Coordinates of C-alpha atoms in Angstrom, one line a residue:
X218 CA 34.3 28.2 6.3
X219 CA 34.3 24.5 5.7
X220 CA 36.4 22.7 7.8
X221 CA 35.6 19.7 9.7
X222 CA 33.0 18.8 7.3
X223 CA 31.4 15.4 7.6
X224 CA 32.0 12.5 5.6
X225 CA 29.1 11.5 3.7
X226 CA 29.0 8.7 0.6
X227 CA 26.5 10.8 -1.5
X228 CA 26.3 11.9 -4.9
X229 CA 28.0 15.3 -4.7
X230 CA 31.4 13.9 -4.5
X231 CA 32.1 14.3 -7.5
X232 CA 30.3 17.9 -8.0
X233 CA 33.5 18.4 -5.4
X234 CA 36.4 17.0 -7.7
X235 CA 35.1 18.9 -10.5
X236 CA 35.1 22.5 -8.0
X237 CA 38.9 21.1 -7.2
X238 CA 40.0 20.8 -11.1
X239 CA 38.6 24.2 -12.0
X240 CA 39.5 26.1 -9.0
X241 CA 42.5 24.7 -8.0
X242 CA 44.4 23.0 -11.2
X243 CA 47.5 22.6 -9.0
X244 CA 46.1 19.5 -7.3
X245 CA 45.3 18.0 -10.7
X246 CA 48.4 15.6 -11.1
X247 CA 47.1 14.5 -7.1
X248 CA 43.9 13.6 -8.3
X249 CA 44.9 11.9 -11.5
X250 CA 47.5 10.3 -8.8
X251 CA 44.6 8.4 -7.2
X252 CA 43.4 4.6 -8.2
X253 CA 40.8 6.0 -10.3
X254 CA 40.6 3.0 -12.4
X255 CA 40.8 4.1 -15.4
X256 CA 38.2 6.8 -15.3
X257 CA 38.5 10.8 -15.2
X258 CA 37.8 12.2 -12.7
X259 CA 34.4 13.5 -13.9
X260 CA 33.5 9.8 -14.0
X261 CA 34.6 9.1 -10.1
X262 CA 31.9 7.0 -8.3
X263 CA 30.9 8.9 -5.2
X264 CA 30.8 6.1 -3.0
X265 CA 34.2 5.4 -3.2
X266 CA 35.7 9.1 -3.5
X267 CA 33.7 11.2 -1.8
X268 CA 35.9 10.7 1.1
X269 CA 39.3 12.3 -0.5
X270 CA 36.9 15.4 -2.2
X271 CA 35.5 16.7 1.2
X272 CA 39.3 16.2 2.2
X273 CA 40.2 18.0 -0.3
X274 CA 37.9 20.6 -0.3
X275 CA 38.3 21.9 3.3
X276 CA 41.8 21.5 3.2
X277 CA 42.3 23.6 -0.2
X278 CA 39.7 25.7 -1.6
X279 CA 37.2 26.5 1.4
X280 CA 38.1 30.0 1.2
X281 CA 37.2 30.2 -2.5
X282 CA 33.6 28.8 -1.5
X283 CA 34.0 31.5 1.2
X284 CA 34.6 34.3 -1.8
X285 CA 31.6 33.0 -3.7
X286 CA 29.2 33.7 -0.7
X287 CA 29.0 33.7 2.7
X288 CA 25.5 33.9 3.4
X289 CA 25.0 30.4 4.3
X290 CA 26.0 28.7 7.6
X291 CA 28.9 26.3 7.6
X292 CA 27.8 22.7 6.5
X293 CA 28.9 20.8 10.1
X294 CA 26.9 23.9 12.2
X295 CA 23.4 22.6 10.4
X296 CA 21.4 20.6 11.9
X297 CA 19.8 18.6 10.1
X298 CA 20.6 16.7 7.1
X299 CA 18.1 17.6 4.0
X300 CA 19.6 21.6 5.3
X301 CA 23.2 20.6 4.9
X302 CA 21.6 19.3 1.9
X303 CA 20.8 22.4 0.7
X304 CA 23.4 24.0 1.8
X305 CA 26.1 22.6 -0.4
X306 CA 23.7 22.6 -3.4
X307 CA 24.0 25.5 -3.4
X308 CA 27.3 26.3 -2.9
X309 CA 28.3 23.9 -5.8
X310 CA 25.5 26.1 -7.8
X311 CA 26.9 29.5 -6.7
X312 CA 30.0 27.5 -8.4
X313 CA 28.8 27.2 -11.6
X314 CA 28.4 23.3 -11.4
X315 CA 24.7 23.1 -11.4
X316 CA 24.3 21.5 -15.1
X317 CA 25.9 18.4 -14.5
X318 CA 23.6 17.0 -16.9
X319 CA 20.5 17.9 -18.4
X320 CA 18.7 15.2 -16.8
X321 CA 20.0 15.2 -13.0
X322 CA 18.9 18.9 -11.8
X323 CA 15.7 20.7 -12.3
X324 CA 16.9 24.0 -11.5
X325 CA 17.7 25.9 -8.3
X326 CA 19.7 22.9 -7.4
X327 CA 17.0 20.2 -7.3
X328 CA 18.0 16.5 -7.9
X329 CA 15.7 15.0 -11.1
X330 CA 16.5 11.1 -10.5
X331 CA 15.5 8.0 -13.0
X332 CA 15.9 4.3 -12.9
X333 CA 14.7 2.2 -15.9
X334 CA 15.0 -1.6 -15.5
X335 CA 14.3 -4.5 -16.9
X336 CA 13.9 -8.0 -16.7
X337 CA 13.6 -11.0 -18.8
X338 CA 13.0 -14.6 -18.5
X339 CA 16.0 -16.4 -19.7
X340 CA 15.2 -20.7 -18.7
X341 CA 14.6 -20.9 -15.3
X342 CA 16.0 -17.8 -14.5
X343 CA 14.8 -14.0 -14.5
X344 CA 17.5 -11.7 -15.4
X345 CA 17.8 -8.2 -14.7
X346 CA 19.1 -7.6 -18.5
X347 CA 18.8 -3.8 -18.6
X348 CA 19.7 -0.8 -16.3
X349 CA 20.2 2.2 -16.3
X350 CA 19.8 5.6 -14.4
X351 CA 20.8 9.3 -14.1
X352 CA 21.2 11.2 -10.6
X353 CA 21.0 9.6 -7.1
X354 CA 18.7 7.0 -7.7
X355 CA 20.3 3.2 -8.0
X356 CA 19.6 -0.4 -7.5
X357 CA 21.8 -2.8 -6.1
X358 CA 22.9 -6.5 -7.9
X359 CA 20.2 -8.7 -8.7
X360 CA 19.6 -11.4 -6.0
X361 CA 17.8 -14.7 -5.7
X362 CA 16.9 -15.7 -2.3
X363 CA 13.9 -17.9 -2.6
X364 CA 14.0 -19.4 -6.6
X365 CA 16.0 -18.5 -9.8
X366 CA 12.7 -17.4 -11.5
X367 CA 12.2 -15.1 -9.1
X368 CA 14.8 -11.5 -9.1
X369 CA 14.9 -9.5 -6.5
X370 CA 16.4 -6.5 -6.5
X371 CA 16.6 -3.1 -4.0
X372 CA 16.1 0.5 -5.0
X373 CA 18.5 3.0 -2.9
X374 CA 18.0 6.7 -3.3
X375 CA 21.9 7.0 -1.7
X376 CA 20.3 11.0 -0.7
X377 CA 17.9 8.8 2.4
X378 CA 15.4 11.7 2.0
X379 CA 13.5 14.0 -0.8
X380 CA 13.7 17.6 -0.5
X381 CA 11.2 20.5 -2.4
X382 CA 11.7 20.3 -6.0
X383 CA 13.0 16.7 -6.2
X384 CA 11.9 14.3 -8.6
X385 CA 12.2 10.4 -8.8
X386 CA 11.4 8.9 -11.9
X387 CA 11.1 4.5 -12.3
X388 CA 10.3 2.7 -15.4
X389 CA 10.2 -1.1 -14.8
X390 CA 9.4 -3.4 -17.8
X391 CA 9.2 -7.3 -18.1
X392 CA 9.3 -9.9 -20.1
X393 CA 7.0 -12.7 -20.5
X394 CA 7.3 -15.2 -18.0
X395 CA 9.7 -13.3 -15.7
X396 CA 9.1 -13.0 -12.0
X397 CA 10.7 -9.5 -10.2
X398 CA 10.1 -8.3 -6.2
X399 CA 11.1 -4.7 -6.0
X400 CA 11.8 -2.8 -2.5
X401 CA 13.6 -1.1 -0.5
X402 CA 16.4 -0.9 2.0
X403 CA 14.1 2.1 4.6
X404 CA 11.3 4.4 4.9
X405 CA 11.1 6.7 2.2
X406 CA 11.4 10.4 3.8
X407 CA 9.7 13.4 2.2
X408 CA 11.1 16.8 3.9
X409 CA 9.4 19.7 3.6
X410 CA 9.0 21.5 0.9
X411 CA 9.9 24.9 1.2
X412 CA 8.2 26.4 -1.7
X413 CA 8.7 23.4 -4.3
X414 CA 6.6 20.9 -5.0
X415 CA 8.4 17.1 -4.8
X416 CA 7.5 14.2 -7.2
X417 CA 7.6 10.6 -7.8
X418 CA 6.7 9.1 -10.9
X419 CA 6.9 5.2 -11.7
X420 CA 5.6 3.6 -15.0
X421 CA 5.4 0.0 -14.9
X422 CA 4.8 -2.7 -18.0
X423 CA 4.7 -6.5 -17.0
X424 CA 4.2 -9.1 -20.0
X425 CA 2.1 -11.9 -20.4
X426 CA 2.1 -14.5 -17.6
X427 CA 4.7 -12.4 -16.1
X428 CA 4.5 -10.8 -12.5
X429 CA 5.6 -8.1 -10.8
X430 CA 5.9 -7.4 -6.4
X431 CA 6.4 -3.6 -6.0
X432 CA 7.2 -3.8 -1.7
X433 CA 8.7 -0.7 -0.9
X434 CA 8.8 0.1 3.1
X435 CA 7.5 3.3 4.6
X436 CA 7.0 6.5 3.0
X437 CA 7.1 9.1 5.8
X438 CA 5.7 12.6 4.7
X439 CA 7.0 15.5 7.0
X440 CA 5.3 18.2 8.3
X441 CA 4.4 20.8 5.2
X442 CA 5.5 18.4 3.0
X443 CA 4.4 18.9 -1.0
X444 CA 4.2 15.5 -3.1
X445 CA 2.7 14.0 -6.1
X446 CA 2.9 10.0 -6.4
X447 CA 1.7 8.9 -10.0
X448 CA 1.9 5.4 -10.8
X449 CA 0.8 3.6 -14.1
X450 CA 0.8 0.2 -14.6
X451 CA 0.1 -1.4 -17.3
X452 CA -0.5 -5.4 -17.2
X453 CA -0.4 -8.1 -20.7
X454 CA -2.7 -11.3 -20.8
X455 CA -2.5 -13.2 -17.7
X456 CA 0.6 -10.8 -16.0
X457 CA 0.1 -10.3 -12.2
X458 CA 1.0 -7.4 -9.8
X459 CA 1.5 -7.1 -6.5
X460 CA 1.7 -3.4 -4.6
X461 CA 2.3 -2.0 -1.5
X462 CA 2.2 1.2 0.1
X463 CA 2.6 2.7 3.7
X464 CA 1.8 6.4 4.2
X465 CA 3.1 8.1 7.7
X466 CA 1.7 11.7 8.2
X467 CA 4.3 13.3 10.3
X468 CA 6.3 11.7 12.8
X469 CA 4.4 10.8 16.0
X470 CA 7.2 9.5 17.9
X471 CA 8.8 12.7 17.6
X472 CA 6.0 14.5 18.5
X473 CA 5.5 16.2 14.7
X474 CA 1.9 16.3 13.4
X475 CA 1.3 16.6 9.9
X476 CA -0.7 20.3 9.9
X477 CA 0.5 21.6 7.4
X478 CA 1.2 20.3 3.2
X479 CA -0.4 18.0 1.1
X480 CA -0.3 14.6 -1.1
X481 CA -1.5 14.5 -4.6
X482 CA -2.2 10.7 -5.5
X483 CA -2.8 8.9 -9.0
X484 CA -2.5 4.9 -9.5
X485 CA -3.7 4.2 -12.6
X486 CA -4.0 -0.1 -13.7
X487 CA -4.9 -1.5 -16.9
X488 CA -5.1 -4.6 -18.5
X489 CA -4.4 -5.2 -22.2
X490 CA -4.6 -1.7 -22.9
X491 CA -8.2 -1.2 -20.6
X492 CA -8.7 0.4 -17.4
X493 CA -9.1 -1.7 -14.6
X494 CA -8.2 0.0 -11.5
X495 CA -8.0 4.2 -11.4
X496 CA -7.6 5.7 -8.0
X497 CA -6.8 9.4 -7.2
X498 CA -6.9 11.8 -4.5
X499 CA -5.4 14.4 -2.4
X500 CA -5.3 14.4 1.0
X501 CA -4.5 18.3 2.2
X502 CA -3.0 19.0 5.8
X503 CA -6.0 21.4 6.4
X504 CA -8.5 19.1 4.2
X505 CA -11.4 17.3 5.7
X506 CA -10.6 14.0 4.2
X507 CA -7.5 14.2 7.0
X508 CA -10.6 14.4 9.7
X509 CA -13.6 12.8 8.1
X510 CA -14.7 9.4 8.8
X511 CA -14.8 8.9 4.8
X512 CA -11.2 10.0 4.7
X513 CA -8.9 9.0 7.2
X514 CA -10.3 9.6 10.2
X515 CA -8.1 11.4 12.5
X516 CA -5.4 8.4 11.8
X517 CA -1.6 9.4 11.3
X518 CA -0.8 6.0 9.0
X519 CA -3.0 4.9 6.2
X520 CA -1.8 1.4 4.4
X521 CA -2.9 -0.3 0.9
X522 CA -2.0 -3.4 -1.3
X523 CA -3.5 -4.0 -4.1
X524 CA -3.0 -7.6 -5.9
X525 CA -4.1 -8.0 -9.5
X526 CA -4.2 -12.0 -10.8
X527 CA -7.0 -14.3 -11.6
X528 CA -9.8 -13.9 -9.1
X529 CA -10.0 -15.0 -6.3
X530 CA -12.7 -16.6 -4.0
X531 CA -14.4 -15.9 -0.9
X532 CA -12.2 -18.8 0.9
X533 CA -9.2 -16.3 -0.1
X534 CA -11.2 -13.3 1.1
X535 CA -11.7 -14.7 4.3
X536 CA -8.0 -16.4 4.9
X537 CA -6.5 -12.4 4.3
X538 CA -9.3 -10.8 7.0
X539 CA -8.4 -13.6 9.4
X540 CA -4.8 -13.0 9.3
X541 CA -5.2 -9.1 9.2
X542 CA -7.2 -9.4 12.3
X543 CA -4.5 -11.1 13.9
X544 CA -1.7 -9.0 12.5
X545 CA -3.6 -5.7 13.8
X546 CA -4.1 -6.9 17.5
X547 CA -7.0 -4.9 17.6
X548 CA -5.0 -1.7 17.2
X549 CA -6.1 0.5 14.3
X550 CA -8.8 -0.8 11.6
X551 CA -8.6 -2.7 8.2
X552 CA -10.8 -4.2 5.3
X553 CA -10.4 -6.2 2.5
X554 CA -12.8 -5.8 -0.8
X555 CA -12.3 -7.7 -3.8
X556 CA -13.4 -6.2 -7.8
X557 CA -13.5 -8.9 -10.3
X558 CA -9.3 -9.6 -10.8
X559 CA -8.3 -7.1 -8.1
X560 CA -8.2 -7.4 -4.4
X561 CA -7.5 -4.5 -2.0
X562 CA -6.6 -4.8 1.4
X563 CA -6.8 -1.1 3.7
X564 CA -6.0 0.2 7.1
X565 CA -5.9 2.7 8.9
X566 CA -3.7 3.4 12.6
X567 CA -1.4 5.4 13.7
X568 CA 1.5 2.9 14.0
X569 CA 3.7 2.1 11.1
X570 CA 5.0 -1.1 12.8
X571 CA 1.5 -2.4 12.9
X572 CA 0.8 -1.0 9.1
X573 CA 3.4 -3.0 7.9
X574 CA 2.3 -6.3 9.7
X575 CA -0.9 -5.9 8.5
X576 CA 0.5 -5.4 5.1
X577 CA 2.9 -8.3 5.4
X578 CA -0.2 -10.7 6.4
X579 CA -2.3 -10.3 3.6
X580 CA 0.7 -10.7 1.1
X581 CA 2.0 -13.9 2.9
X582 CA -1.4 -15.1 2.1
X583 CA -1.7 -13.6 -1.4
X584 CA 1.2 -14.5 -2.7
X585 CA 0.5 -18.5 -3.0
X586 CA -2.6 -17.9 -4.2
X587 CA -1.8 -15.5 -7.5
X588 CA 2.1 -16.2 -7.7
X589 CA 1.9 -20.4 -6.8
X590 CA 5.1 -19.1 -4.2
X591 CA 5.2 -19.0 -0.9
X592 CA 5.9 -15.4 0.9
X593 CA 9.2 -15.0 2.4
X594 CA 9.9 -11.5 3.9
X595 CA 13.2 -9.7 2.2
X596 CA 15.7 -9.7 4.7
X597 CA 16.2 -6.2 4.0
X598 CA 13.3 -5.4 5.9
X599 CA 15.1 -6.8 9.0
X600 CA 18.2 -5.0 9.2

């Protein structure tokens, strides 16, 4: 039984109008009936239909999702929402609707997501000149709030959480000369992972004398959570790159500890074809890098950037630990070590809020130095 099911604007709208054309061909001329705007409606965009499909659905052919099984609980009596999730995965797999395309699923109903952009220098102005993606993983229009050489843009994953088995796949490339800043609109969520084993994988290739600002917020790893984050990035004569990244082990305000899962890191930099930065690790729930002083110490939030440009000096050094200092308000711990071109920044807390500032304080104060451009924060971040 499916009645009273929720609204939601994801991606398995149109899963839904495809159930409704092959199980009830009745309502076909009603859907064709719709402003679909030229497209079929295999081509429907789910933000703007999936509205009439879960109409649809519980008003016609719940109790042919009923025939198909019944050993799953009704979607609007699930609590929470990587379950209901689940739930209707697999419903619209019992259905037969699984291989939507080759590229979107990985089997048993898991989401395989890619995004490939890129970005070119065309005057002044960088251009986002190439886009494309399969499964629920998007980026919204270009925007240019500080300068025209600078695009940013904002990756949504519409879904707001990973589930076991899910993949994300990003490719960025620029140009010479182009400038990007890539984030995001929240915290990245990674549920548990039941058995499967989630992934992220991002390739990035920045030009000569072009730069790159990779600023996602939060990534927040629930308990017996199961994730691999590989990242290669791969840097021409005199490009620069700026990354970010805020781990949360569990979820301290609501009382969750991360005791049980695992994440499998791999960041991989080089320059001109040459390795210049290689970092990898796993930190295990039940590990003693989660407890050692060499690991993280008993902290809940661990935080890096890493900036890659022309070196800097000890002035710069000094300027990023002052304003870390200040940032942090004694709460949690930081450093800052430089390696010839690259400067890492660290800490360690358990408070994402004061993660980010940290964060946020040493890129205000990199960012001028490497990029010649003053740091303003993404108003994303605010809302």
């Amino acid at each position: 039984m499916l009645s009273k099911v929720p609204c939601k604007r994801d991606l398995f709208s149109a899963s839904l109008i495809r159930l409704l054309v092959r199980f009830a061909p009745n309502l076909r001329t009603s859907i064709l009936q719709r402003p679909l705007r030229g497209r079929s409606p295999l081509q429907v965009d789910a933000t703007l239909y999936s509205g009439m499909a879960y109409k649809l659905l519980s008003q016609t052919v719940r109790c042919k999702l009923k025939a198909l099984d019944t050993s799953h609980k009704p979607l609007n009596t699930i609590d929470t929402a990587a379950k209901r999730r689940e739930a209707m995965r697999h419903v619209v797999n019992q259905a037969g609707l699984s291989a939507n395309s080759p590229n979107q699923t990985t089997g048993r109903g898991h989401w395989r997501a890619t995004l490939k952009l890129g970005f070119e220098r065309a005057g002044e102005t960088t251009r986002l000149i190439h886009r494309q993606h399969t499964g629920p993983l998007r980026v919204q229009k270009p925007l240019y709030p500080e300068h025209p050489s600078t695009c940013h843009a904002i990756i949504i994953h519409p879904p707001g959480g990973v589930v076991g088995g899910d993949e994300l796949h990003m490719q960025f490339n620029l140009e010479p000369n182009a400038r990007a800043l890539l984030s995001t609109p929240g915290a990245a969520k990674w549920y548990r992972a039941n058995g499967h084993r989630s992934r992220q994988q991002m390739r990035i290739r920045v030009a000569a004398s072009a730069a790159l600002e990779w600023l996602p917020q939060e990534t927040i790893l629930f308990n017996a959570a199961d994730v691999i984050l590989d990242s290669i990035i791969d840097l021409d004569t005199d490009a620069r790159y700026i990354g970010c990244e805020i781990l949360c082990f569990g979820r301290k305000a609501s009382g969750e500890t991360f005791d049980r899962g695992q994440v499998q890191q791999s960041m991989l930099i080089r320059k001109e074809g040459k390795p210049l930065w290689l970092e990898q690790g796993i930190l295990a729930a039940s590990g003693r890098q989660m407890r050692s002083p060499l690991g993280l110490g008993c902290h809940s939030v661990c935080a890096s950037l890493i900036a890659v440009g022309s070196a800097g000096n000890s002035g710069l050094l000094d300027a990023v630990r002052e304003q870390c200092a200040e940032s942090s308000d004694g709460h949690g711990q930081f450093g800052v070590t430089q390696m010839k071109s690259v400067i890492i920044v660290r800490h360690l807390g358990d408070n994402s809020e004061v993660a980010r500032r940290v964060m946020i304080a040493a890129w205000q104060v990199l960012r001028p130095a490497l990029l010649g451009r003053e740091a303003a924060v993404p108003r994303i971040w605010n809302t």
